[in-house]
mmCIF file of C-alpha atoms in Angstrom:
data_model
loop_
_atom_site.group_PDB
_atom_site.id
_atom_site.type_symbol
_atom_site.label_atom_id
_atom_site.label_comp_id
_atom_site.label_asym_id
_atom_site.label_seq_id
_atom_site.Cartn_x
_atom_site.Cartn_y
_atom_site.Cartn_z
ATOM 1 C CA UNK A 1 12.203 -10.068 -22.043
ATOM 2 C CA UNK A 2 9.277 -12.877 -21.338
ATOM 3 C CA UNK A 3 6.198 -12.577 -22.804
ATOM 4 C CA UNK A 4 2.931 -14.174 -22.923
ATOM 5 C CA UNK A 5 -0.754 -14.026 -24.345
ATOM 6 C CA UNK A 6 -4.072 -14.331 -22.540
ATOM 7 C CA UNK A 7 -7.121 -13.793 -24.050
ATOM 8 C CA UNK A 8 -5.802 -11.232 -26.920
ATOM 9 C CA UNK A 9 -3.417 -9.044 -24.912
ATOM 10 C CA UNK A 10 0.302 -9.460 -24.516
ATOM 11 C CA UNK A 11 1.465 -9.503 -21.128
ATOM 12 C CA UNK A 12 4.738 -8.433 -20.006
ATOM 13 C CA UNK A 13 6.016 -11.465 -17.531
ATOM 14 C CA UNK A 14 9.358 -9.696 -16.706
ATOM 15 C CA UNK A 15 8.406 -9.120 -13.561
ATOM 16 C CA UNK A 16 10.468 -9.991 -10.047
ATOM 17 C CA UNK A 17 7.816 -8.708 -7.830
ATOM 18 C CA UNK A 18 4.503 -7.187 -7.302
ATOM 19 C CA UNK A 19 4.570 -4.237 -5.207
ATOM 20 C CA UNK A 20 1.133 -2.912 -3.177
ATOM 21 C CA UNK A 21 1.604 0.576 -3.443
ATOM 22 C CA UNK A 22 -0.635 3.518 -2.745
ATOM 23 C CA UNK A 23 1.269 6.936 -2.599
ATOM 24 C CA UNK A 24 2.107 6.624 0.895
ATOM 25 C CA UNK A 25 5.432 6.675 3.310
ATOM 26 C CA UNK A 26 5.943 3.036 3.814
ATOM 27 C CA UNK A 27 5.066 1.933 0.310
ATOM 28 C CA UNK A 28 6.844 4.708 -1.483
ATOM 29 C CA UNK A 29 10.153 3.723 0.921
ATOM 30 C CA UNK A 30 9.451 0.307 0.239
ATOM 31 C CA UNK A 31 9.729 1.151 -3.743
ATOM 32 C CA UNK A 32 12.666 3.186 -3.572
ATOM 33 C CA UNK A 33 14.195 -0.214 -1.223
ATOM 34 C CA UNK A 34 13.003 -2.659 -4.310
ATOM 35 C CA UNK A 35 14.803 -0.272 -7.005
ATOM 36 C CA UNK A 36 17.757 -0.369 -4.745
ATOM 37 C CA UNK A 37 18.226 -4.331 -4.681
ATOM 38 C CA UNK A 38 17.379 -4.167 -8.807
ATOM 39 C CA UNK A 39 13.906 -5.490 -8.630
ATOM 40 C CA UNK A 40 11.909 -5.579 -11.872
ATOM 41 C CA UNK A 41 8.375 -4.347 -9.926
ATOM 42 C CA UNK A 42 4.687 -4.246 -10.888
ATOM 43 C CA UNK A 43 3.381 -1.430 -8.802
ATOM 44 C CA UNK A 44 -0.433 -1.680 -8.151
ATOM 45 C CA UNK A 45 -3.105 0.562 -6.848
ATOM 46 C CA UNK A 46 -6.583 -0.277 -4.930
ATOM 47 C CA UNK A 47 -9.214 1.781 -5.801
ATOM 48 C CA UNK A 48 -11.574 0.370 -2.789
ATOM 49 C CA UNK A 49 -13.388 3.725 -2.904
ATOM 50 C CA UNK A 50 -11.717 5.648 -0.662
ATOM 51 C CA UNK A 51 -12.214 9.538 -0.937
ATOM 52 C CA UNK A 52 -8.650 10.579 -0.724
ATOM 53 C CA UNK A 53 -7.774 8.026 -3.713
ATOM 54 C CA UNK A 54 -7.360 10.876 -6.269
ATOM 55 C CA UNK A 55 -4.501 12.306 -4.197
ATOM 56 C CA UNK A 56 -3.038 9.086 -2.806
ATOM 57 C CA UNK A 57 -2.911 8.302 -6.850
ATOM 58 C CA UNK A 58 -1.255 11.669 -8.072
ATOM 59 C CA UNK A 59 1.148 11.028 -5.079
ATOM 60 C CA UNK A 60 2.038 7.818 -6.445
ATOM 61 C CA UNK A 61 2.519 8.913 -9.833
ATOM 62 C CA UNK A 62 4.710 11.764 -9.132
ATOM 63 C CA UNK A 63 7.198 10.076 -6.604
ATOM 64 C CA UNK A 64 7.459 6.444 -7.654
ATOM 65 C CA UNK A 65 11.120 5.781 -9.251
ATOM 66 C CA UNK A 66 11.082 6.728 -12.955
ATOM 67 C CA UNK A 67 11.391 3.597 -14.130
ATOM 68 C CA UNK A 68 7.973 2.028 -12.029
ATOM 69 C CA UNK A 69 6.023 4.477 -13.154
ATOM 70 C CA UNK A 70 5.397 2.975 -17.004
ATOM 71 C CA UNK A 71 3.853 0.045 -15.570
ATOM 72 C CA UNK A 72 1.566 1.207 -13.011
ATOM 73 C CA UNK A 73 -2.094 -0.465 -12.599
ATOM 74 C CA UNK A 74 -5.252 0.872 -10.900
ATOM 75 C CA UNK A 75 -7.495 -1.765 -9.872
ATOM 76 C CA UNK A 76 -11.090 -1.182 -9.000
ATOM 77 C CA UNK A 77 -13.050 -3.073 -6.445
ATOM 78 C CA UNK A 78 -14.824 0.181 -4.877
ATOM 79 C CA UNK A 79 -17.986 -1.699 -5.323
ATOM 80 C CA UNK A 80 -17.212 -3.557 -2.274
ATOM 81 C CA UNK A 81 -16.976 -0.782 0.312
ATOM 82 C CA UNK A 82 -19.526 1.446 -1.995
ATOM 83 C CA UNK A 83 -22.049 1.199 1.410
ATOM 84 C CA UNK A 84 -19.378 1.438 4.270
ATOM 85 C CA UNK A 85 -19.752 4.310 6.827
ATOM 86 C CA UNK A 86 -16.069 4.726 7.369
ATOM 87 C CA UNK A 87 -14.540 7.838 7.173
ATOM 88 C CA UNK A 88 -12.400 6.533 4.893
ATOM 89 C CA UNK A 89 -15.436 6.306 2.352
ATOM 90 C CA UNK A 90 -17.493 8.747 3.578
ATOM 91 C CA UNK A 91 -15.257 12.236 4.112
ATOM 92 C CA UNK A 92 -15.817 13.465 7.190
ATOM 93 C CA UNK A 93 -16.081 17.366 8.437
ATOM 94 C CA UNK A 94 -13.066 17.748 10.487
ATOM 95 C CA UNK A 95 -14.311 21.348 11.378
ATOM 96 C CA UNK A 96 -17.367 19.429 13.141
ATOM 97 C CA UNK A 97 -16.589 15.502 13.244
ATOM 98 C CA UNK A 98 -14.744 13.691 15.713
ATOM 99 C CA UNK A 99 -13.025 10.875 13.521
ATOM 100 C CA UNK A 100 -11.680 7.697 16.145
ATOM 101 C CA UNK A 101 -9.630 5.425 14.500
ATOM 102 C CA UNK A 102 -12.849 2.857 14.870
ATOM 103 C CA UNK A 103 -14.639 5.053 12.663
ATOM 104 C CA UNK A 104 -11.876 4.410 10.142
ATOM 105 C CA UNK A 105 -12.151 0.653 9.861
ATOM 106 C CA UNK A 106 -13.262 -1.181 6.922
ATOM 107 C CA UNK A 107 -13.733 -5.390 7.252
ATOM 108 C CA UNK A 108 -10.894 -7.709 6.093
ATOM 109 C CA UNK A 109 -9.457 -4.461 4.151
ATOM 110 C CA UNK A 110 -5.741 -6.259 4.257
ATOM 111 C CA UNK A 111 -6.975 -9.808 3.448
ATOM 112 C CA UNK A 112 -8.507 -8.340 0.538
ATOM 113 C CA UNK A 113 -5.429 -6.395 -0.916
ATOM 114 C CA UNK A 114 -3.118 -9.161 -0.289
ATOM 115 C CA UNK A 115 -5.796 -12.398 -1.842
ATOM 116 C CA UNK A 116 -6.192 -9.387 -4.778
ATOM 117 C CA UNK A 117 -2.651 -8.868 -5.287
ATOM 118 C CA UNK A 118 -1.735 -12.948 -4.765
ATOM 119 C CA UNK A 119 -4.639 -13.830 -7.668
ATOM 120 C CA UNK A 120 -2.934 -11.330 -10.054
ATOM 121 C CA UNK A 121 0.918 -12.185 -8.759
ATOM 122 C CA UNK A 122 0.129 -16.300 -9.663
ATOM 123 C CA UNK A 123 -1.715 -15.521 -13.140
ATOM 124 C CA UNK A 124 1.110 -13.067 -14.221
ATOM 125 C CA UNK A 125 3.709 -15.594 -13.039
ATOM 126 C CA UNK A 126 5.428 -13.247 -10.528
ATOM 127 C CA UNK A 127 6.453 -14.799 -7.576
ATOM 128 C CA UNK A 128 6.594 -12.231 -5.347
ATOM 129 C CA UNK A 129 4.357 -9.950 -3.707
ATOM 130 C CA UNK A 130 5.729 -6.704 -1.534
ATOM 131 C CA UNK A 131 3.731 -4.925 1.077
ATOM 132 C CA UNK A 132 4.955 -2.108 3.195
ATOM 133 C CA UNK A 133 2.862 -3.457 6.337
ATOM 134 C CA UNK A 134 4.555 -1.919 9.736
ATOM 135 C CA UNK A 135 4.178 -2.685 13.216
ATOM 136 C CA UNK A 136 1.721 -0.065 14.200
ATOM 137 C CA UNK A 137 0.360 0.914 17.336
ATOM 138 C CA UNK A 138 -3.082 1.603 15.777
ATOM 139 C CA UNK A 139 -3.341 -1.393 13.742
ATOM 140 C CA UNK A 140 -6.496 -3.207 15.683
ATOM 141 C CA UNK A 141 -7.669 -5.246 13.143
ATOM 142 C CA UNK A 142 -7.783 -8.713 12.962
ATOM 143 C CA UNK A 143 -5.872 -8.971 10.035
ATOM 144 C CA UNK A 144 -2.710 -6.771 10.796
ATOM 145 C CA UNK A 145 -1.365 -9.324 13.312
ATOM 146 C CA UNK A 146 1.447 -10.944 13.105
ATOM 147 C CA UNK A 147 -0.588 -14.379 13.211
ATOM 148 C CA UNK A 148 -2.440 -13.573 10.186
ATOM 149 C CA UNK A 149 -0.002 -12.593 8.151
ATOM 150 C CA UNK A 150 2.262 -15.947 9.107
ATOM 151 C CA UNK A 151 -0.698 -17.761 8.248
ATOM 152 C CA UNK A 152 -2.083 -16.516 5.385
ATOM 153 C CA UNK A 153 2.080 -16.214 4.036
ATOM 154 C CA UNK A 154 2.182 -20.208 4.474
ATOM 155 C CA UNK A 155 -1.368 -20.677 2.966
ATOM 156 C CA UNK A 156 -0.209 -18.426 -0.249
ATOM 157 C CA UNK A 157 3.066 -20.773 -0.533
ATOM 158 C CA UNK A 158 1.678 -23.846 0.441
ATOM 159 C CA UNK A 159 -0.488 -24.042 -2.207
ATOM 160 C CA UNK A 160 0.261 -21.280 -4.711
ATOM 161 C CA UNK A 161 3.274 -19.838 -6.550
ATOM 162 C CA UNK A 162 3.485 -16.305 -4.395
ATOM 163 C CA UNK A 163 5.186 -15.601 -1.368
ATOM 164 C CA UNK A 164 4.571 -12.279 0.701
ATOM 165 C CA UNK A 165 7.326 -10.094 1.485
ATOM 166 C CA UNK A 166 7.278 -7.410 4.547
ATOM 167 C CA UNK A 167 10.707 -5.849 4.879
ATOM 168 C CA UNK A 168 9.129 -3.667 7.229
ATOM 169 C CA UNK A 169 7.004 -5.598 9.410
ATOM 170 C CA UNK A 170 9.142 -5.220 12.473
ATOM 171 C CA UNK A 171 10.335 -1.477 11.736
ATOM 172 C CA UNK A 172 8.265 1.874 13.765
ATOM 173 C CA UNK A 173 7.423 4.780 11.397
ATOM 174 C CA UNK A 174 10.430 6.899 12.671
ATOM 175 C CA UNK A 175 12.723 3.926 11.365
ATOM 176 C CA UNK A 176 10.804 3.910 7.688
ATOM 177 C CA UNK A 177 10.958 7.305 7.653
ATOM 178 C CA UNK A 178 15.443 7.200 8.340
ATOM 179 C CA UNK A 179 15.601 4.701 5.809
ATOM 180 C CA UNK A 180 13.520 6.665 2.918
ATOM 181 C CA UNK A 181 15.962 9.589 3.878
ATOM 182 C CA UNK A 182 19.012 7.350 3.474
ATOM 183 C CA UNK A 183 17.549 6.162 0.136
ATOM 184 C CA UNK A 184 16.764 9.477 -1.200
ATOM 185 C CA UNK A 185 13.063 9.181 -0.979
ATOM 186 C CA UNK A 186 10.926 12.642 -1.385
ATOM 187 C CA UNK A 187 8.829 11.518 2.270
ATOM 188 C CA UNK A 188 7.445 15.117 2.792
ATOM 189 C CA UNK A 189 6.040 15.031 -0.511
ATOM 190 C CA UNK A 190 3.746 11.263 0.184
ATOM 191 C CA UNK A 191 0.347 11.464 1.155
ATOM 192 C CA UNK A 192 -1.062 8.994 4.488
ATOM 193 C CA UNK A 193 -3.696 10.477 5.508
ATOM 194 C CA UNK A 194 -7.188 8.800 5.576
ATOM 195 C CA UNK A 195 -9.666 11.530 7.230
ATOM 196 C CA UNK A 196 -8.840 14.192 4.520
ATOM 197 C CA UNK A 197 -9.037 13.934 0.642
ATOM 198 C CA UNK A 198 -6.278 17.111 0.035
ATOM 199 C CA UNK A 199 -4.450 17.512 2.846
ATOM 200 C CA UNK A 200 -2.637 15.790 6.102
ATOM 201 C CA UNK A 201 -5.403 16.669 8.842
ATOM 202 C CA UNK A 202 -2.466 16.016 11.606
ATOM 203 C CA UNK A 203 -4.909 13.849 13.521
ATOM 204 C CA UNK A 204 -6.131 10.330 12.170
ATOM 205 C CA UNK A 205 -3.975 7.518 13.023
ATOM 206 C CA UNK A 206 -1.541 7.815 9.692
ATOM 207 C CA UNK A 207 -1.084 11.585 10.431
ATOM 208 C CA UNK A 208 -0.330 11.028 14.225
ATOM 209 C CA UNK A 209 2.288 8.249 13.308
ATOM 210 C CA UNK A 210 3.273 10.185 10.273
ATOM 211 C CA UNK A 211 3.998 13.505 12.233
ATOM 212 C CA UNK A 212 5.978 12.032 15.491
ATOM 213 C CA UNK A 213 8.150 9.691 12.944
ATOM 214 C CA UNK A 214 9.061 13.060 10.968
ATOM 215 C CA UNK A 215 9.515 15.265 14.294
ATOM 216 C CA UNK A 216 13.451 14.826 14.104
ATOM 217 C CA UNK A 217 13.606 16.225 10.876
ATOM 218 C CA UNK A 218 12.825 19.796 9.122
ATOM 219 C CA UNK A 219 9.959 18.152 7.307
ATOM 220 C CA UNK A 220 6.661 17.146 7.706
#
């Protein structure tokens, strides 16, 4: 096993990937996928403030594959977003609030995790990073196209060490949610949704996609 020391504390280097992983379908499937082609990972989690992170965090501690779970690592930037109106910072009443999936956004929220988890990928000398990105119909933002993530890919290889891997980039919901079943993946049991902070509300973006991927099956 590699090993190295920086500034006091040993560091285990024995690491084939870095995975972005928050609880979720896609990441948890994506997890599941690493362990199945032997990948040493480094799961991490973003604390950006979001008010469901307590249960996106138990989620990811109780389904991860056994051997992930020693070596998860919550990192905190929810100073960042601490002023945002979005409902995924501030909790909305879904007995009285409408919740659009504008009122969800938060700026340059992907750019963020992936320059986060490319700074920590290049000083612990692990080479790749693994995001569970899909091609979503709700995905707006600037930086869920497929042109930012080609560029900012070949900007992170061009002149780093890291190189961003999306298995699922071209894959619906319905077809990450037939390969977690194929893998053995406890799906019903992840958490997606970003209006409520306990349960699925069936109605933000996440659920919608969530719930019409999972319609074939007896699960939801």
């Amino acid at each position: 096993m590699s090993w190295y020391r920086k500034r006091g504390i040993i560091i285990n280097t024995n690491f084939d990937a870095l995975l972005l992983a928050s609880g979720g379908m896609d990441s948890t499937v994506l997890a599941y996928w690493l362990k199945n082609q032997n990948k040493k990972v480094l799961p991490i989690f973003l604390d950006y403030g979001q008010h469901f992170k307590d249960t996106e965090l138990n989620s990811l501690k109780q389904l991860l594959p056994e051997e992930f779970k020693k070596d998860i690592r919550v990192i905190d930037i929810s100073d960042i977003y601490k002023l945002s109106n979005s409902r995924m910072i501030k909790e909305p009443d879904l007995w009285k609030d409408d919740v659009s999936a504008d009122d969800l956004y938060l700026p340059y929220r992907n750019l963020l995790f992936l320059s986060i988890a490319a700074s920590l990928a290049q000083t612990e000398k692990i080479s790749e990073i693994y995001s569970a990105f899909i091609n979503s119909n709700h995905a707006k933002e600037i930086d869920c196209s497929k042109e930012f993530f080609d560029n900012l890919g070949g900007l992170l290889e061009n002149y780093g060490t890291v190189s961003i891997k999306m298995p699922f980039r071209y894959f619906s919901k319905k077809e990450v949610a037939d390969l977690g079943i194929t893998l053995g993946v406890p799906i019903s049991e992840t958490f997606s949704c970003q209006a409520s902070s306990t349960v699925h509300c069936g109605a933000c973006p996440n659920c919608i996609d969530r719930l019409t991927a999972l319609n074939s099956y007896s699960i939801s």
